[in-house]
């Protein structure tokens, strides 16, 4: 009697660990949400109203020379975390001058504005704490709230009364309210004075991301908190980026010295991250000194923004009144916004394009950023291009 031969085990069809990304790619393509990297040349004929170089300093000869000198003297990288070998005299000088310029007791420099927000919220939040966050806050704030292991309450946009009621519903808890100073989509300013009052009624701290206000708002560009009379207050903390008005890279947290000391000892994105490269540190320091020497830079950026808004509104477009350097122009829909931005680019104008799901209100927009170095002729050219390429229904 013959013995049955063992059968080979049935093997499942071959499947790679990341096959699922193909389905995700198809889903994005069907929704028209594919993002593409587009390397730019060092020199371009495009008129740039898409970047965030608000004061036009990223190519300023004193800024680029400072970057080159710092790299030559201190090396291409910081070589380690700030607590090991990553702190140079440039870092401490930048921190001292940032704090003094903006009106705060102390400052701490990070490798990006994103990591600065993560640091502030995770170190000042924590289990048992409450963080009250504006619905339109930047993604870095959203992620900071998630990582803070605190209870996060999202309140309607620019609504101090909602903040007050939320804090009132949680008496006796350690709490923070967090908001952008200037919101990156429409360029509107947060009601900082009212937010601070709501926080103080309930002993809560106020954390403000001044990425889009620093360099543009406040006396000589000292920031939105300075302009609101809140800079240096014992219950207020500011975060900002060095990559917008300073034209460099990196971020910072500013506040009471005891808060900064707490971050040095507990913020994971400070303790475990390599320090900001010397070139970026030197460039930011040079830009800061240029802003201090020329208070008119901030005023010019605001003038450019209001001129863009006025001329586009007069041409029939719907545009939110800018409180700083961001100007938005409504588009009829996401596809029209994409086509509009592409048509502008073909005619030599680079503009931003915001559409769902990046905009929580579902309204697609062109996003224009004012720069202090734009001439009146360039502004006229930009407006003419936007008008000529406008899709049906944009006006």
Short mmCIF file of C-alpha atoms in Angstrom, two decimals, residues 52-370:
data_model
loop_
_atom_site.label_atom_id
_atom_site.label_comp_id
_atom_site.label_asym_id
_atom_site.label_seq_id
_atom_site.Cartn_x
_atom_site.Cartn_y
_atom_site.Cartn_z
CA UNK A 52 7.50 83.40 3.00
CA UNK A 53 10.51 85.69 2.65
CA UNK A 54 8.41 88.59 3.95
CA UNK A 55 11.20 91.14 4.28
CA UNK A 56 13.21 90.03 1.25
CA UNK A 57 16.29 89.21 3.34
CA UNK A 58 17.12 85.65 2.28
CA UNK A 59 19.45 86.94 -0.48
CA UNK A 60 20.59 90.10 1.28
CA UNK A 61 24.38 90.28 0.89
CA UNK A 62 24.97 90.81 4.61
CA UNK A 63 22.82 87.77 5.43
CA UNK A 64 24.46 85.43 2.92
CA UNK A 65 27.92 86.66 3.95
CA UNK A 66 27.09 85.96 7.61
CA UNK A 67 25.96 82.45 6.68
CA UNK A 68 29.16 81.78 4.77
CA UNK A 69 31.34 83.17 7.54
CA UNK A 70 29.55 81.07 10.18
CA UNK A 71 29.95 77.89 8.13
CA UNK A 72 33.62 78.61 7.54
CA UNK A 73 34.31 79.32 11.20
CA UNK A 74 32.04 76.84 13.00
CA UNK A 75 31.62 74.12 10.38
CA UNK A 76 28.81 72.88 8.14
CA UNK A 77 26.82 71.35 11.01
CA UNK A 78 26.30 71.86 14.72
CA UNK A 79 27.87 68.39 15.33
CA UNK A 80 25.45 67.34 18.08
CA UNK A 81 22.47 68.17 20.22
CA UNK A 82 22.42 71.56 21.92
CA UNK A 83 23.21 69.98 25.31
CA UNK A 84 26.28 68.13 24.01
CA UNK A 85 28.28 69.95 21.32
CA UNK A 86 25.55 71.70 19.33
CA UNK A 87 25.56 75.07 21.09
CA UNK A 88 27.93 77.71 19.75
CA UNK A 89 28.39 81.30 20.80
CA UNK A 90 26.32 82.19 17.74
CA UNK A 91 23.34 80.30 19.20
CA UNK A 92 23.51 82.04 22.55
CA UNK A 93 24.02 85.44 20.90
CA UNK A 94 20.99 84.90 18.68
CA UNK A 95 18.90 83.87 21.69
CA UNK A 96 19.94 86.92 23.67
CA UNK A 97 19.26 89.33 20.82
CA UNK A 98 15.96 87.69 19.85
CA UNK A 99 14.66 87.94 23.41
CA UNK A 100 15.76 91.57 23.75
CA UNK A 101 14.32 92.58 20.37
CA UNK A 102 10.94 90.94 20.96
CA UNK A 103 10.67 92.03 24.60
CA UNK A 104 10.94 88.66 26.35
CA UNK A 105 13.12 87.57 29.24
CA UNK A 106 14.74 84.61 27.45
CA UNK A 107 14.74 82.61 24.22
CA UNK A 108 15.71 79.14 23.04
CA UNK A 109 16.62 78.31 19.43
CA UNK A 110 15.50 75.10 17.71
CA UNK A 111 16.20 73.44 14.37
CA UNK A 112 12.79 74.51 13.00
CA UNK A 113 9.63 76.36 13.92
CA UNK A 114 7.84 73.01 13.85
CA UNK A 115 10.08 71.55 16.56
CA UNK A 116 9.74 74.76 18.58
CA UNK A 117 5.96 74.33 18.69
CA UNK A 118 6.27 70.65 19.58
CA UNK A 119 8.66 71.58 22.39
CA UNK A 120 6.48 74.29 23.91
CA UNK A 121 3.29 72.23 23.92
CA UNK A 122 4.75 68.92 25.04
CA UNK A 123 6.86 70.46 27.79
CA UNK A 124 4.13 72.77 29.09
CA UNK A 125 1.29 70.30 28.58
CA UNK A 126 1.50 66.74 29.83
CA UNK A 127 -0.89 64.27 31.49
CA UNK A 128 -3.67 65.96 33.41
CA UNK A 129 -3.27 69.29 31.62
CA UNK A 130 -5.78 70.95 29.29
CA UNK A 131 -4.80 72.59 26.00
CA UNK A 132 -7.38 74.79 24.28
CA UNK A 133 -6.54 75.15 20.59
CA UNK A 134 -7.98 77.32 17.81
CA UNK A 135 -9.58 75.28 15.01
CA UNK A 136 -7.46 77.05 12.38
CA UNK A 137 -4.08 76.52 14.08
CA UNK A 138 -1.06 75.33 12.12
CA UNK A 139 -0.35 71.61 11.74
CA UNK A 140 2.65 71.88 14.07
CA UNK A 141 0.34 73.07 16.85
CA UNK A 142 -2.12 70.27 16.12
CA UNK A 143 0.71 67.73 16.33
CA UNK A 144 2.04 69.36 19.50
CA UNK A 145 -1.36 68.98 21.14
CA UNK A 146 -1.48 65.31 20.15
CA UNK A 147 2.00 64.60 21.48
CA UNK A 148 1.51 66.53 24.72
CA UNK A 149 -0.53 63.71 26.32
CA UNK A 150 -2.89 66.38 27.60
CA UNK A 151 -6.60 66.74 26.99
CA UNK A 152 -7.00 68.88 23.87
CA UNK A 153 -10.13 70.96 23.29
CA UNK A 154 -10.53 72.51 19.83
CA UNK A 155 -12.58 75.71 19.81
CA UNK A 156 -14.03 77.78 16.93
CA UNK A 157 -11.65 80.06 15.08
CA UNK A 158 -10.71 83.37 16.74
CA UNK A 159 -13.32 82.98 19.48
CA UNK A 160 -12.05 84.16 22.90
CA UNK A 161 -15.45 83.51 24.48
CA UNK A 162 -15.21 79.84 23.46
CA UNK A 163 -11.78 79.71 25.08
CA UNK A 164 -13.17 81.30 28.24
CA UNK A 165 -16.08 78.85 28.46
CA UNK A 166 -13.82 75.86 27.89
CA UNK A 167 -11.45 76.95 30.65
CA UNK A 168 -14.41 77.68 32.91
CA UNK A 169 -15.66 74.12 32.43
CA UNK A 170 -12.36 72.73 33.78
CA UNK A 171 -11.70 74.68 36.99
CA UNK A 172 -8.49 74.08 38.87
CA UNK A 173 -6.70 72.28 36.05
CA UNK A 174 -3.31 73.26 34.69
CA UNK A 175 -4.24 74.75 31.34
CA UNK A 176 -2.92 76.47 28.21
CA UNK A 177 -4.60 78.22 25.33
CA UNK A 178 -2.66 78.11 22.06
CA UNK A 179 -3.17 80.12 18.89
CA UNK A 180 -1.39 81.37 15.82
CA UNK A 181 -0.90 85.12 15.98
CA UNK A 182 -1.57 85.45 12.25
CA UNK A 183 -3.29 82.55 10.54
CA UNK A 184 -1.49 81.22 7.50
CA UNK A 185 -4.50 80.72 5.20
CA UNK A 186 -6.34 84.07 5.26
CA UNK A 187 -3.71 86.18 7.06
CA UNK A 188 -6.12 87.31 9.79
CA UNK A 189 -4.80 88.24 13.22
CA UNK A 190 -5.86 86.46 16.40
CA UNK A 191 -7.61 88.53 19.12
CA UNK A 192 -4.58 88.26 21.40
CA UNK A 193 -5.65 90.78 24.02
CA UNK A 194 -9.00 89.02 24.50
CA UNK A 195 -7.36 85.59 24.56
CA UNK A 196 -4.94 86.75 27.25
CA UNK A 197 -7.81 88.14 29.32
CA UNK A 198 -9.72 84.84 29.06
CA UNK A 199 -6.63 82.91 30.14
CA UNK A 200 -5.94 85.18 33.10
CA UNK A 201 -9.47 84.80 34.43
CA UNK A 202 -8.70 81.11 34.92
CA UNK A 203 -4.95 81.09 35.61
CA UNK A 204 -4.11 79.55 32.23
CA UNK A 205 -0.99 80.19 30.18
CA UNK A 206 -1.10 81.59 26.66
CA UNK A 207 1.14 80.15 23.92
CA UNK A 208 1.21 82.07 20.64
CA UNK A 209 2.86 80.96 17.42
CA UNK A 210 4.11 84.25 15.95
CA UNK A 211 5.55 82.74 12.77
CA UNK A 212 3.59 85.12 10.51
CA UNK A 213 3.62 88.13 12.83
CA UNK A 214 7.27 88.36 13.80
CA UNK A 215 9.10 90.77 11.49
CA UNK A 216 5.85 92.26 10.19
CA UNK A 217 3.74 93.31 13.20
CA UNK A 218 4.65 95.26 16.32
CA UNK A 219 6.99 98.22 16.54
CA UNK A 220 9.66 97.72 13.89
CA UNK A 221 8.58 94.10 13.38
CA UNK A 222 8.93 92.99 17.02
CA UNK A 223 5.93 90.72 16.62
CA UNK A 224 2.23 90.48 17.28
CA UNK A 225 2.64 89.96 21.01
CA UNK A 226 4.77 93.09 21.27
CA UNK A 227 2.12 94.98 19.34
CA UNK A 228 -0.57 93.69 21.71
CA UNK A 229 1.40 94.74 24.79
CA UNK A 230 1.82 91.12 25.94
CA UNK A 231 5.51 90.53 25.24
CA UNK A 232 7.42 89.66 28.38
CA UNK A 233 4.36 88.89 30.51
CA UNK A 234 4.92 86.07 32.99
CA UNK A 235 2.06 83.94 31.65
CA UNK A 236 2.80 84.33 27.91
CA UNK A 237 5.05 82.23 25.69
CA UNK A 238 5.82 82.89 22.04
CA UNK A 239 7.09 80.54 19.37
CA UNK A 240 8.37 81.70 16.01
CA UNK A 241 10.28 80.62 12.95
CA UNK A 242 13.55 81.98 11.62
CA UNK A 243 12.59 80.95 8.07
CA UNK A 244 10.10 83.66 7.20
CA UNK A 245 10.93 87.28 8.07
CA UNK A 246 14.55 86.40 8.91
CA UNK A 247 14.99 84.54 5.62
CA UNK A 248 16.99 81.75 7.26
CA UNK A 249 15.97 78.48 8.91
CA UNK A 250 15.13 77.34 12.43
CA UNK A 251 12.72 78.29 15.19
CA UNK A 252 12.62 79.67 18.71
CA UNK A 253 10.58 79.74 21.90
CA UNK A 254 10.50 82.99 23.88
CA UNK A 255 9.16 83.51 27.38
CA UNK A 256 9.99 83.78 31.07
CA UNK A 257 13.46 82.48 31.96
CA UNK A 258 11.97 79.73 34.14
CA UNK A 259 9.91 78.44 31.21
CA UNK A 260 12.94 78.39 28.93
CA UNK A 261 14.94 76.56 31.62
CA UNK A 262 12.12 74.01 31.85
CA UNK A 263 12.27 73.43 28.08
CA UNK A 264 16.05 72.93 28.19
CA UNK A 265 15.49 70.15 30.70
CA UNK A 266 12.31 68.53 29.39
CA UNK A 267 11.58 69.33 25.71
CA UNK A 268 12.44 66.24 23.69
CA UNK A 269 12.77 68.14 20.40
CA UNK A 270 15.47 70.22 22.08
CA UNK A 271 17.27 67.51 24.06
CA UNK A 272 17.44 64.87 21.32
CA UNK A 273 17.71 66.96 18.15
CA UNK A 274 20.92 68.20 16.53
CA UNK A 275 21.37 71.93 16.99
CA UNK A 276 20.61 74.44 14.27
CA UNK A 277 23.43 74.61 11.71
CA UNK A 278 25.86 77.52 12.23
CA UNK A 279 25.19 78.95 8.77
CA UNK A 280 21.45 79.28 9.49
CA UNK A 281 22.18 80.69 12.95
CA UNK A 282 24.57 83.30 11.59
CA UNK A 283 22.17 84.27 8.81
CA UNK A 284 19.27 84.69 11.25
CA UNK A 285 21.40 86.86 13.52
CA UNK A 286 22.41 89.09 10.62
CA UNK A 287 18.77 89.44 9.51
CA UNK A 288 17.66 90.29 13.03
CA UNK A 289 20.19 93.10 13.17
CA UNK A 290 19.05 94.41 9.77
CA UNK A 291 15.44 94.52 10.98
CA UNK A 292 16.52 96.36 14.11
CA UNK A 293 18.40 98.91 12.03
CA UNK A 294 15.55 99.47 9.55
CA UNK A 295 12.09 99.60 11.18
CA UNK A 296 10.63 100.54 7.80
CA UNK A 297 10.95 96.97 6.51
CA UNK A 298 7.97 95.80 8.54
CA UNK A 299 5.87 98.77 7.49
CA UNK A 300 6.70 98.20 3.83
CA UNK A 301 5.63 94.54 4.00
CA UNK A 302 2.28 95.60 5.45
CA UNK A 303 1.88 98.29 2.78
CA UNK A 304 2.53 95.77 0.00
CA UNK A 305 -0.09 93.43 1.50
CA UNK A 306 -2.75 96.13 1.80
CA UNK A 307 -2.02 97.31 -1.75
CA UNK A 308 -2.48 93.78 -3.11
CA UNK A 309 -5.72 93.40 -1.19
CA UNK A 310 -7.08 96.77 -2.27
CA UNK A 311 -6.32 96.39 -5.98
CA UNK A 312 -7.62 92.81 -6.13
CA UNK A 313 -10.80 93.76 -4.27
CA UNK A 314 -11.33 96.70 -6.62
CA UNK A 315 -10.95 94.23 -9.52
CA UNK A 316 -13.90 92.26 -8.15
CA UNK A 317 -12.22 89.41 -6.27
CA UNK A 318 -13.13 88.25 -2.77
CA UNK A 319 -10.09 88.72 -0.57
CA UNK A 320 -9.77 88.68 3.21
CA UNK A 321 -8.34 91.91 4.62
CA UNK A 322 -4.73 91.13 5.57
CA UNK A 323 -3.54 91.88 9.08
CA UNK A 324 0.09 91.07 8.23
CA UNK A 325 1.74 89.89 5.00
CA UNK A 326 -0.58 87.08 3.82
CA UNK A 327 -3.27 87.87 1.22
CA UNK A 328 -5.81 85.25 0.15
CA UNK A 329 -8.03 85.36 -2.94
CA UNK A 330 -11.00 83.03 -3.18
CA UNK A 331 -11.29 80.60 -6.09
CA UNK A 332 -14.54 79.00 -7.33
CA UNK A 333 -13.32 75.49 -6.44
CA UNK A 334 -10.24 73.28 -5.98
CA UNK A 335 -9.75 72.45 -9.67
CA UNK A 336 -10.11 76.10 -10.65
CA UNK A 337 -7.63 77.11 -7.95
CA UNK A 338 -5.05 74.64 -9.24
CA UNK A 339 -5.52 75.77 -12.83
CA UNK A 340 -5.40 79.44 -11.80
CA UNK A 341 -2.10 78.98 -9.96
CA UNK A 342 -0.67 77.02 -12.91
CA UNK A 343 -1.76 79.70 -15.39
CA UNK A 344 -0.15 82.39 -13.21
CA UNK A 345 3.07 80.39 -13.20
CA UNK A 346 3.04 80.07 -16.99
CA UNK A 347 2.86 83.87 -17.14
CA UNK A 348 5.79 84.31 -14.77
CA UNK A 349 4.06 84.65 -11.39
CA UNK A 350 4.43 82.12 -8.58
CA UNK A 351 1.50 82.04 -6.13
CA UNK A 352 0.38 79.61 -3.46
CA UNK A 353 -2.71 77.45 -3.79
CA UNK A 354 -4.72 76.26 -0.77
CA UNK A 355 -7.58 73.79 -1.20
CA UNK A 356 -9.37 71.09 0.79
CA UNK A 357 -8.39 69.22 2.88
CA UNK A 358 -5.61 71.74 3.72
CA UNK A 359 -8.27 74.38 4.38
CA UNK A 360 -10.78 73.26 7.02
CA UNK A 361 -13.51 75.59 5.79
CA UNK A 362 -13.52 73.90 2.37
CA UNK A 363 -12.88 77.14 0.48
CA UNK A 364 -10.11 77.04 -2.13
CA UNK A 365 -7.84 80.06 -2.44
CA UNK A 366 -4.82 81.56 -4.05
CA UNK A 367 -2.43 82.57 -1.29
CA UNK A 368 -0.17 85.54 -1.93
CA UNK A 369 2.67 86.61 0.33
CA UNK A 370 3.74 90.23 0.39
#
